[in-house]
Amino acid sequence: MENITVIKYQITAYAADFVCRGAIAVPSFRRLSDFINDASSPFLMVDDATSARWDGALFTITAQHTGVILNKPNLVAVMPARDAPAPRPSPTEVVPKMPVPVKLLASPLLIEGHWNLARGVAWDRAMSVLRDEFLIITNANLYYLRTNARVEENLPVIFVKRSCIGLFQMSPSPKG
């Protein structure tokens, strides 16, 4: 059996009732977005994990673990660390896109940022044909709904679970 080189990504995974921070190992030949959106693997294995529960606008640490397995269907969003390598474009999917301002209500979170949409594609059509479970939102601010407190700001990228989005508000598309 050959050794597979992996890249360790520090992530924060948000669920309705808890948050988990730690590291995931992604094979070096895979993009992080493809790894998170992999429907054939419903779990994320997180090493050196710290779990916390929502406590007002703050998190109260509940436990530290050498490793945990998170069930992706229970997650609302996954945020890579700010210093994570920038996503590589897939050579087969290089399509000019433009960032469109959006607000997403994915309880218990509100995410404001940009959804990079192919030019000339209606957003509702894009949502209907999208295969990925997690939307990639860039330049995002993250709020905790129960207190309207900002949890994170100026995030380079956050993956938001499409089936958790209860409200999708999009600003008018810029001319382009």
Short mmCIF file of N, CA and C in Angstrom, two decimals:
data_model
loop_
_atom_site.label_atom_id
_atom_site.label_comp_id
_atom_site.label_asym_id
_atom_site.label_seq_id
_atom_site.Cartn_x
_atom_site.Cartn_y
_atom_site.Cartn_z
N MET A 1 0.85 -1.18 0.00
CA MET A 1 0.00 0.00 0.00
C MET A 1 0.90 1.24 0.00
N GLU A 2 0.62 2.17 -0.88
CA GLU A 2 1.45 3.37 -0.98
C GLU A 2 0.99 4.43 0.02
N ASN A 3 1.94 5.26 0.42
CA ASN A 3 1.62 6.35 1.33
C ASN A 3 1.01 7.50 0.55
N ILE A 4 -0.02 8.09 1.11
CA ILE A 4 -0.68 9.23 0.49
C ILE A 4 -0.30 10.47 1.28
N THR A 5 0.20 11.47 0.58
CA THR A 5 0.55 12.73 1.22
C THR A 5 -0.73 13.49 1.54
N VAL A 6 -0.80 14.03 2.76
CA VAL A 6 -1.99 14.78 3.16
C VAL A 6 -1.59 16.20 3.55
N ILE A 7 -2.56 17.08 3.46
CA ILE A 7 -2.43 18.46 3.94
C ILE A 7 -3.35 18.59 5.13
N LYS A 8 -2.84 19.10 6.24
CA LYS A 8 -3.67 19.30 7.44
C LYS A 8 -4.27 20.70 7.38
N TYR A 9 -5.57 20.78 7.49
CA TYR A 9 -6.29 22.05 7.53
C TYR A 9 -6.90 22.23 8.91
N GLN A 10 -6.67 23.37 9.51
CA GLN A 10 -7.36 23.72 10.75
C GLN A 10 -8.75 24.21 10.35
N ILE A 11 -9.77 23.70 11.00
CA ILE A 11 -11.14 24.10 10.68
C ILE A 11 -11.92 24.40 11.95
N THR A 12 -13.02 25.11 11.76
CA THR A 12 -14.05 25.26 12.78
C THR A 12 -15.34 24.78 12.13
N ALA A 13 -15.99 23.80 12.74
CA ALA A 13 -17.25 23.27 12.22
C ALA A 13 -18.37 23.72 13.14
N TYR A 14 -19.40 24.32 12.56
CA TYR A 14 -20.54 24.84 13.32
C TYR A 14 -21.74 23.93 13.13
N ALA A 15 -22.38 23.58 14.23
CA ALA A 15 -23.65 22.85 14.21
C ALA A 15 -24.67 23.72 14.96
N ALA A 16 -25.90 23.26 15.04
CA ALA A 16 -26.93 24.07 15.70
C ALA A 16 -26.62 24.29 17.17
N ASP A 17 -26.03 23.30 17.84
CA ASP A 17 -25.83 23.40 19.29
C ASP A 17 -24.38 23.41 19.74
N PHE A 18 -23.46 23.20 18.83
CA PHE A 18 -22.06 23.13 19.25
C PHE A 18 -21.13 23.60 18.14
N VAL A 19 -19.89 23.78 18.54
CA VAL A 19 -18.81 24.15 17.63
C VAL A 19 -17.66 23.19 17.90
N CYS A 20 -16.95 22.80 16.85
CA CYS A 20 -15.79 21.93 17.02
C CYS A 20 -14.64 22.52 16.22
N ARG A 21 -13.49 22.66 16.88
CA ARG A 21 -12.29 23.16 16.21
C ARG A 21 -11.23 22.07 16.25
N GLY A 22 -10.50 21.95 15.15
CA GLY A 22 -9.45 20.95 15.09
C GLY A 22 -8.86 20.89 13.70
N ALA A 23 -8.24 19.77 13.38
CA ALA A 23 -7.55 19.61 12.09
C ALA A 23 -8.13 18.43 11.32
N ILE A 24 -8.28 18.62 10.01
CA ILE A 24 -8.66 17.51 9.15
C ILE A 24 -7.51 17.25 8.18
N ALA A 25 -7.36 16.00 7.79
CA ALA A 25 -6.30 15.61 6.85
C ALA A 25 -6.94 15.38 5.49
N VAL A 26 -6.49 16.15 4.51
CA VAL A 26 -7.03 16.07 3.15
C VAL A 26 -5.93 15.56 2.23
N PRO A 27 -6.19 14.51 1.45
CA PRO A 27 -5.17 14.06 0.51
C PRO A 27 -4.72 15.23 -0.37
N SER A 28 -3.43 15.31 -0.61
CA SER A 28 -2.87 16.48 -1.31
C SER A 28 -3.40 16.63 -2.74
N PHE A 29 -3.91 15.57 -3.32
CA PHE A 29 -4.43 15.67 -4.68
C PHE A 29 -5.87 16.17 -4.72
N ARG A 30 -6.49 16.41 -3.55
CA ARG A 30 -7.88 16.86 -3.51
C ARG A 30 -7.98 18.30 -3.06
N ARG A 31 -8.97 19.01 -3.58
CA ARG A 31 -9.24 20.37 -3.11
C ARG A 31 -10.06 20.27 -1.83
N LEU A 32 -9.87 21.22 -0.93
CA LEU A 32 -10.61 21.22 0.33
C LEU A 32 -12.12 21.24 0.07
N SER A 33 -12.56 22.06 -0.87
CA SER A 33 -14.00 22.14 -1.15
C SER A 33 -14.55 20.80 -1.64
N ASP A 34 -13.80 20.09 -2.46
CA ASP A 34 -14.25 18.78 -2.94
C ASP A 34 -14.29 17.78 -1.79
N PHE A 35 -13.32 17.86 -0.89
CA PHE A 35 -13.27 16.96 0.26
C PHE A 35 -14.48 17.18 1.17
N ILE A 36 -14.80 18.44 1.45
CA ILE A 36 -15.94 18.74 2.33
C ILE A 36 -17.25 18.36 1.65
N ASN A 37 -17.33 18.54 0.34
CA ASN A 37 -18.56 18.24 -0.40
C ASN A 37 -18.67 16.79 -0.85
N ASP A 38 -17.73 15.94 -0.48
CA ASP A 38 -17.74 14.54 -0.91
C ASP A 38 -18.94 13.81 -0.31
N ALA A 39 -19.94 13.54 -1.15
CA ALA A 39 -21.17 12.89 -0.68
C ALA A 39 -20.95 11.44 -0.30
N SER A 40 -19.87 10.83 -0.80
CA SER A 40 -19.62 9.42 -0.47
C SER A 40 -19.04 9.25 0.93
N SER A 41 -18.66 10.36 1.56
CA SER A 41 -18.13 10.31 2.92
C SER A 41 -18.94 11.25 3.81
N PRO A 42 -19.88 10.71 4.59
CA PRO A 42 -20.75 11.57 5.40
C PRO A 42 -20.11 12.06 6.70
N PHE A 43 -18.84 11.79 6.89
CA PHE A 43 -18.18 12.17 8.15
C PHE A 43 -16.93 12.99 7.90
N LEU A 44 -16.58 13.83 8.87
CA LEU A 44 -15.29 14.51 8.91
C LEU A 44 -14.56 14.01 10.14
N MET A 45 -13.36 13.50 9.95
CA MET A 45 -12.53 13.08 11.08
C MET A 45 -11.68 14.28 11.48
N VAL A 46 -11.84 14.72 12.73
CA VAL A 46 -11.16 15.92 13.21
C VAL A 46 -10.18 15.52 14.31
N ASP A 47 -8.90 15.84 14.10
CA ASP A 47 -7.86 15.54 15.08
C ASP A 47 -7.65 16.74 16.00
N ASP A 48 -7.12 16.47 17.20
CA ASP A 48 -6.82 17.53 18.17
C ASP A 48 -8.00 18.48 18.30
N ALA A 49 -9.16 17.91 18.56
CA ALA A 49 -10.42 18.67 18.53
C ALA A 49 -10.77 19.27 19.88
N THR A 50 -11.33 20.45 19.82
CA THR A 50 -11.92 21.11 20.98
C THR A 50 -13.38 21.34 20.66
N SER A 51 -14.26 20.84 21.51
CA SER A 51 -15.69 21.08 21.28
C SER A 51 -16.18 22.11 22.29
N ALA A 52 -17.16 22.86 21.85
CA ALA A 52 -17.71 23.92 22.69
C ALA A 52 -19.20 24.03 22.40
N ARG A 53 -19.93 24.56 23.36
CA ARG A 53 -21.36 24.80 23.15
C ARG A 53 -21.59 26.30 23.09
N TRP A 54 -22.67 26.66 22.43
CA TRP A 54 -23.05 28.07 22.38
C TRP A 54 -23.41 28.52 23.78
N ASP A 55 -22.92 29.66 24.21
CA ASP A 55 -23.25 30.23 25.52
C ASP A 55 -23.41 31.73 25.32
N GLY A 56 -24.64 32.14 24.99
CA GLY A 56 -24.84 33.53 24.61
C GLY A 56 -24.14 33.75 23.29
N ALA A 57 -23.29 34.75 23.23
CA ALA A 57 -22.54 35.02 22.00
C ALA A 57 -21.17 34.36 22.03
N LEU A 58 -20.87 33.66 23.11
CA LEU A 58 -19.56 33.05 23.28
C LEU A 58 -19.67 31.54 23.24
N PHE A 59 -18.54 30.90 23.18
CA PHE A 59 -18.49 29.45 23.23
C PHE A 59 -17.90 29.04 24.57
N THR A 60 -18.51 28.06 25.21
CA THR A 60 -17.97 27.49 26.43
C THR A 60 -17.38 26.13 26.08
N ILE A 61 -16.08 26.00 26.29
CA ILE A 61 -15.41 24.74 25.95
C ILE A 61 -15.95 23.63 26.83
N THR A 62 -16.34 22.55 26.18
CA THR A 62 -16.89 21.42 26.93
C THR A 62 -15.92 20.25 27.01
N ALA A 63 -15.06 20.10 26.01
CA ALA A 63 -14.12 18.98 26.04
C ALA A 63 -13.02 19.17 25.01
N GLN A 64 -11.89 18.50 25.27
CA GLN A 64 -10.81 18.44 24.30
C GLN A 64 -10.56 16.96 24.01
N HIS A 65 -10.33 16.66 22.74
CA HIS A 65 -10.23 15.27 22.31
C HIS A 65 -9.01 15.09 21.41
N THR A 66 -8.47 13.89 21.39
CA THR A 66 -7.40 13.62 20.42
C THR A 66 -8.00 13.48 19.03
N GLY A 67 -9.24 13.07 18.95
CA GLY A 67 -9.92 12.95 17.66
C GLY A 67 -11.40 12.73 17.83
N VAL A 68 -12.18 13.28 16.92
CA VAL A 68 -13.63 13.07 16.90
C VAL A 68 -14.07 12.86 15.45
N ILE A 69 -15.24 12.31 15.31
CA ILE A 69 -15.85 12.17 13.98
C ILE A 69 -17.11 13.01 13.98
N LEU A 70 -17.19 13.94 13.04
CA LEU A 70 -18.37 14.79 12.90
C LEU A 70 -19.24 14.26 11.77
N ASN A 71 -20.53 14.22 12.02
CA ASN A 71 -21.50 13.79 11.03
C ASN A 71 -21.85 15.00 10.16
N LYS A 72 -21.42 15.02 8.90
CA LYS A 72 -21.63 16.18 8.03
C LYS A 72 -23.10 16.58 7.90
N PRO A 73 -24.06 15.63 7.89
CA PRO A 73 -25.45 16.06 7.81
C PRO A 73 -25.89 16.94 8.98
N ASN A 74 -25.19 16.88 10.12
CA ASN A 74 -25.55 17.71 11.27
C ASN A 74 -24.85 19.06 11.29
N LEU A 75 -23.96 19.31 10.35
CA LEU A 75 -23.21 20.57 10.34
C LEU A 75 -23.97 21.65 9.59
N VAL A 76 -23.78 22.89 10.02
CA VAL A 76 -24.37 24.06 9.36
C VAL A 76 -23.33 24.72 8.46
N ALA A 77 -22.09 24.79 8.96
CA ALA A 77 -21.03 25.46 8.21
C ALA A 77 -19.67 24.91 8.64
N VAL A 78 -18.71 25.01 7.73
CA VAL A 78 -17.33 24.63 8.02
C VAL A 78 -16.44 25.79 7.57
N MET A 79 -15.60 26.25 8.49
CA MET A 79 -14.74 27.38 8.21
C MET A 79 -13.28 26.96 8.32
N PRO A 80 -12.53 27.03 7.21
CA PRO A 80 -11.09 26.76 7.32
C PRO A 80 -10.40 27.93 8.02
N ALA A 81 -9.26 27.66 8.62
CA ALA A 81 -8.49 28.72 9.27
C ALA A 81 -8.11 29.78 8.23
N ARG A 82 -7.93 30.99 8.70
CA ARG A 82 -7.61 32.11 7.80
C ARG A 82 -6.33 31.88 7.01
N ASP A 83 -5.39 31.14 7.58
CA ASP A 83 -4.12 30.92 6.89
C ASP A 83 -4.12 29.66 6.02
N ALA A 84 -5.29 29.09 5.79
CA ALA A 84 -5.38 27.89 4.94
C ALA A 84 -4.99 28.26 3.51
N PRO A 85 -4.39 27.32 2.80
CA PRO A 85 -4.04 27.60 1.41
C PRO A 85 -5.28 27.97 0.60
N ALA A 86 -5.12 28.90 -0.32
CA ALA A 86 -6.24 29.32 -1.17
C ALA A 86 -6.71 28.14 -2.01
N PRO A 87 -8.02 28.05 -2.24
CA PRO A 87 -8.52 26.94 -3.06
C PRO A 87 -7.92 26.96 -4.46
N ARG A 88 -7.52 25.78 -4.92
CA ARG A 88 -7.01 25.67 -6.29
C ARG A 88 -8.20 25.52 -7.23
N PRO A 89 -8.17 26.21 -8.35
CA PRO A 89 -9.25 25.98 -9.32
C PRO A 89 -9.08 24.61 -9.95
N SER A 90 -10.18 23.97 -10.21
CA SER A 90 -10.13 22.70 -10.91
C SER A 90 -9.88 22.98 -12.39
N PRO A 91 -8.93 22.29 -13.01
CA PRO A 91 -8.62 22.57 -14.42
C PRO A 91 -9.82 22.37 -15.34
N THR A 92 -10.77 21.52 -14.95
CA THR A 92 -11.93 21.27 -15.80
C THR A 92 -13.08 22.23 -15.52
N GLU A 93 -12.97 23.04 -14.48
CA GLU A 93 -14.08 23.90 -14.09
C GLU A 93 -13.70 25.37 -14.03
N VAL A 94 -12.77 25.81 -14.87
CA VAL A 94 -12.38 27.21 -14.85
C VAL A 94 -13.42 28.01 -15.63
N VAL A 95 -14.29 28.68 -14.91
CA VAL A 95 -15.36 29.47 -15.49
C VAL A 95 -15.27 30.86 -14.87
N PRO A 96 -15.28 31.92 -15.70
CA PRO A 96 -15.24 33.26 -15.11
C PRO A 96 -16.45 33.48 -14.21
N LYS A 97 -16.18 33.93 -13.01
CA LYS A 97 -17.26 34.16 -12.05
C LYS A 97 -17.16 35.56 -11.50
N MET A 98 -18.30 36.05 -10.99
CA MET A 98 -18.28 37.36 -10.35
C MET A 98 -18.86 37.21 -8.95
N PRO A 99 -18.26 37.92 -7.98
CA PRO A 99 -18.77 37.84 -6.61
C PRO A 99 -20.06 38.64 -6.47
N VAL A 100 -21.09 37.99 -5.96
CA VAL A 100 -22.38 38.63 -5.77
C VAL A 100 -22.67 38.66 -4.27
N PRO A 101 -22.99 39.85 -3.70
CA PRO A 101 -23.27 39.93 -2.27
C PRO A 101 -24.51 39.11 -1.89
N VAL A 102 -24.38 38.33 -0.80
CA VAL A 102 -25.50 37.51 -0.32
C VAL A 102 -25.58 37.58 1.20
N LYS A 103 -26.78 37.29 1.70
CA LYS A 103 -27.02 37.05 3.12
C LYS A 103 -27.68 35.69 3.22
N LEU A 104 -27.15 34.84 4.09
CA LEU A 104 -27.70 33.51 4.28
C LEU A 104 -28.10 33.33 5.73
N LEU A 105 -29.32 32.90 5.94
CA LEU A 105 -29.78 32.56 7.27
C LEU A 105 -29.74 31.04 7.37
N ALA A 106 -28.78 30.54 8.14
CA ALA A 106 -28.61 29.10 8.35
C ALA A 106 -28.51 28.92 9.86
N SER A 107 -29.66 28.80 10.49
CA SER A 107 -29.76 28.83 11.95
C SER A 107 -28.78 27.85 12.60
N PRO A 108 -28.05 28.30 13.60
CA PRO A 108 -28.13 29.54 14.36
C PRO A 108 -27.24 30.66 13.82
N LEU A 109 -26.86 30.60 12.54
CA LEU A 109 -25.92 31.56 11.98
C LEU A 109 -26.56 32.44 10.92
N LEU A 110 -26.03 33.64 10.80
CA LEU A 110 -26.30 34.53 9.68
C LEU A 110 -24.95 34.78 9.04
N ILE A 111 -24.86 34.56 7.75
CA ILE A 111 -23.60 34.74 7.03
C ILE A 111 -23.82 35.79 5.96
N GLU A 112 -22.98 36.83 5.97
CA GLU A 112 -22.98 37.83 4.91
C GLU A 112 -21.67 37.68 4.17
N GLY A 113 -21.72 37.65 2.87
CA GLY A 113 -20.49 37.52 2.10
C GLY A 113 -20.77 37.56 0.62
N HIS A 114 -19.95 36.86 -0.15
CA HIS A 114 -20.09 36.83 -1.60
C HIS A 114 -20.17 35.39 -2.09
N TRP A 115 -21.12 35.18 -2.99
CA TRP A 115 -21.23 33.90 -3.68
C TRP A 115 -20.70 34.16 -5.08
N ASN A 116 -19.73 33.40 -5.51
CA ASN A 116 -19.13 33.60 -6.82
C ASN A 116 -19.94 32.83 -7.86
N LEU A 117 -20.63 33.60 -8.67
CA LEU A 117 -21.60 33.06 -9.61
C LEU A 117 -21.11 33.27 -11.04
N ALA A 118 -21.28 32.26 -11.87
CA ALA A 118 -20.89 32.39 -13.28
C ALA A 118 -21.70 33.50 -13.93
N ARG A 119 -21.05 34.26 -14.77
CA ARG A 119 -21.72 35.38 -15.45
C ARG A 119 -22.90 34.87 -16.28
N GLY A 120 -23.99 35.62 -16.20
CA GLY A 120 -25.16 35.31 -17.01
C GLY A 120 -26.04 34.20 -16.47
N VAL A 121 -25.69 33.63 -15.33
CA VAL A 121 -26.50 32.55 -14.75
C VAL A 121 -27.40 33.13 -13.66
N ALA A 122 -28.67 32.84 -13.75
CA ALA A 122 -29.62 33.29 -12.72
C ALA A 122 -29.32 32.54 -11.43
N TRP A 123 -29.34 33.25 -10.31
CA TRP A 123 -28.96 32.63 -9.03
C TRP A 123 -29.89 31.49 -8.65
N ASP A 124 -31.21 31.63 -8.93
CA ASP A 124 -32.14 30.56 -8.56
C ASP A 124 -31.87 29.30 -9.40
N ARG A 125 -31.49 29.50 -10.64
CA ARG A 125 -31.12 28.37 -11.50
C ARG A 125 -29.85 27.71 -10.97
N ALA A 126 -28.89 28.54 -10.59
CA ALA A 126 -27.62 28.02 -10.06
C ALA A 126 -27.88 27.19 -8.80
N MET A 127 -28.76 27.67 -7.92
CA MET A 127 -29.07 26.92 -6.69
C MET A 127 -29.76 25.59 -7.02
N SER A 128 -30.59 25.60 -8.06
CA SER A 128 -31.34 24.39 -8.42
C SER A 128 -30.46 23.29 -9.00
N VAL A 129 -29.43 23.68 -9.74
CA VAL A 129 -28.61 22.66 -10.40
C VAL A 129 -27.31 22.36 -9.65
N LEU A 130 -27.06 23.09 -8.59
CA LEU A 130 -25.83 22.89 -7.83
C LEU A 130 -25.79 21.50 -7.21
N ARG A 131 -24.70 20.79 -7.41
CA ARG A 131 -24.56 19.44 -6.86
C ARG A 131 -23.94 19.45 -5.47
N ASP A 132 -23.16 20.47 -5.17
CA ASP A 132 -22.45 20.51 -3.90
C ASP A 132 -23.40 20.80 -2.75
N GLU A 133 -23.21 20.09 -1.64
CA GLU A 133 -24.04 20.32 -0.46
C GLU A 133 -23.63 21.59 0.27
N PHE A 134 -22.36 21.95 0.21
CA PHE A 134 -21.88 23.14 0.90
C PHE A 134 -21.57 24.24 -0.11
N LEU A 135 -22.22 25.39 0.04
CA LEU A 135 -21.93 26.56 -0.79
C LEU A 135 -20.64 27.20 -0.32
N ILE A 136 -19.86 27.70 -1.24
CA ILE A 136 -18.63 28.41 -0.89
C ILE A 136 -18.94 29.89 -0.87
N ILE A 137 -18.82 30.50 0.31
CA ILE A 137 -19.06 31.94 0.48
C ILE A 137 -17.71 32.57 0.83
N THR A 138 -17.37 33.64 0.13
CA THR A 138 -16.09 34.31 0.36
C THR A 138 -16.31 35.68 0.99
N ASN A 139 -15.22 36.23 1.55
CA ASN A 139 -15.25 37.56 2.19
C ASN A 139 -16.45 37.68 3.13
N ALA A 140 -16.55 36.75 4.05
CA ALA A 140 -17.76 36.60 4.86
C ALA A 140 -17.63 37.17 6.27
N ASN A 141 -18.77 37.60 6.79
CA ASN A 141 -18.93 37.92 8.20
C ASN A 141 -19.93 36.92 8.75
N LEU A 142 -19.69 36.46 9.97
CA LEU A 142 -20.49 35.41 10.58
C LEU A 142 -21.09 35.94 11.87
N TYR A 143 -22.42 35.82 12.00
CA TYR A 143 -23.14 36.30 13.19
C TYR A 143 -23.87 35.14 13.85
N TYR A 144 -24.01 35.24 15.17
CA TYR A 144 -24.80 34.28 15.94
C TYR A 144 -26.18 34.90 16.09
N LEU A 145 -27.22 34.25 15.56
CA LEU A 145 -28.55 34.84 15.48
C LEU A 145 -29.20 35.17 16.82
N ARG A 146 -29.00 34.33 17.81
CA ARG A 146 -29.72 34.53 19.08
C ARG A 146 -29.34 35.82 19.77
N THR A 147 -28.14 36.31 19.51
CA THR A 147 -27.70 37.55 20.16
C THR A 147 -27.29 38.62 19.15
N ASN A 148 -27.32 38.28 17.87
CA ASN A 148 -26.89 39.18 16.80
C ASN A 148 -25.43 39.60 16.98
N ALA A 149 -24.65 38.79 17.65
CA ALA A 149 -23.24 39.10 17.87
C ALA A 149 -22.41 38.59 16.69
N ARG A 150 -21.43 39.39 16.30
CA ARG A 150 -20.53 38.97 15.23
C ARG A 150 -19.53 37.98 15.82
N VAL A 151 -19.46 36.81 15.24
CA VAL A 151 -18.57 35.75 15.70
C VAL A 151 -17.23 35.83 14.98
N GLU A 152 -17.27 36.07 13.68
CA GLU A 152 -16.07 36.17 12.85
C GLU A 152 -16.32 37.24 11.80
N GLU A 153 -15.24 37.88 11.37
CA GLU A 153 -15.38 38.87 10.30
C GLU A 153 -14.25 38.73 9.29
N ASN A 154 -14.53 39.18 8.09
CA ASN A 154 -13.56 39.15 6.99
C ASN A 154 -12.96 37.76 6.76
N LEU A 155 -13.81 36.76 6.78
CA LEU A 155 -13.36 35.39 6.53
C LEU A 155 -13.05 35.23 5.05
N PRO A 156 -11.89 34.68 4.72
CA PRO A 156 -11.61 34.46 3.29
C PRO A 156 -12.63 33.51 2.65
N VAL A 157 -13.02 32.46 3.40
CA VAL A 157 -13.97 31.49 2.86
C VAL A 157 -14.68 30.76 4.00
N ILE A 158 -15.95 30.42 3.76
CA ILE A 158 -16.70 29.56 4.67
C ILE A 158 -17.62 28.70 3.80
N PHE A 159 -17.76 27.44 4.18
CA PHE A 159 -18.62 26.51 3.46
C PHE A 159 -19.93 26.41 4.25
N VAL A 160 -21.06 26.76 3.62
CA VAL A 160 -22.36 26.78 4.29
C VAL A 160 -23.22 25.68 3.69
N LYS A 161 -23.78 24.85 4.57
CA LYS A 161 -24.59 23.72 4.10
C LYS A 161 -25.88 24.23 3.47
N ARG A 162 -26.05 23.88 2.23
CA ARG A 162 -27.18 24.38 1.44
C ARG A 162 -28.53 23.99 2.05
N SER A 163 -28.66 22.76 2.54
CA SER A 163 -29.94 22.31 3.10
C SER A 163 -30.27 22.98 4.43
N CYS A 164 -29.31 23.68 5.04
CA CYS A 164 -29.56 24.41 6.29
C CYS A 164 -29.96 25.86 6.04
N ILE A 165 -29.86 26.30 4.80
CA ILE A 165 -30.16 27.70 4.49
C ILE A 165 -31.67 27.88 4.44
N GLY A 166 -32.20 28.65 5.40
CA GLY A 166 -33.63 28.92 5.46
C GLY A 166 -34.01 30.15 4.68
N LEU A 167 -33.06 31.06 4.51
CA LEU A 167 -33.31 32.29 3.77
C LEU A 167 -32.05 32.64 3.00
N PHE A 168 -32.24 32.95 1.73
CA PHE A 168 -31.12 33.31 0.86
C PHE A 168 -31.48 34.65 0.25
N GLN A 169 -30.77 35.69 0.65
CA GLN A 169 -31.03 37.03 0.12
C GLN A 169 -29.85 37.45 -0.72
N MET A 170 -30.16 37.88 -1.94
CA MET A 170 -29.10 38.27 -2.85
C MET A 170 -29.30 39.70 -3.28
N SER A 171 -28.23 40.48 -3.26
CA SER A 171 -28.30 41.85 -3.75
C SER A 171 -28.46 41.81 -5.26
N PRO A 172 -28.96 42.90 -5.83
CA PRO A 172 -29.07 42.92 -7.29
C PRO A 172 -27.71 42.65 -7.93
N SER A 173 -27.72 41.86 -8.98
CA SER A 173 -26.47 41.52 -9.67
C SER A 173 -25.86 42.75 -10.30
N PRO A 174 -24.55 42.92 -10.12
CA PRO A 174 -23.90 44.03 -10.79
C PRO A 174 -23.87 43.79 -12.29
N LYS A 175 -23.81 44.85 -13.04
CA LYS A 175 -23.72 44.73 -14.51
C LYS A 175 -22.39 44.09 -14.86
N GLY A 176 -22.37 43.17 -15.76
CA GLY A 176 -21.10 42.55 -16.11
C GLY A 176 -21.20 41.52 -17.10
#
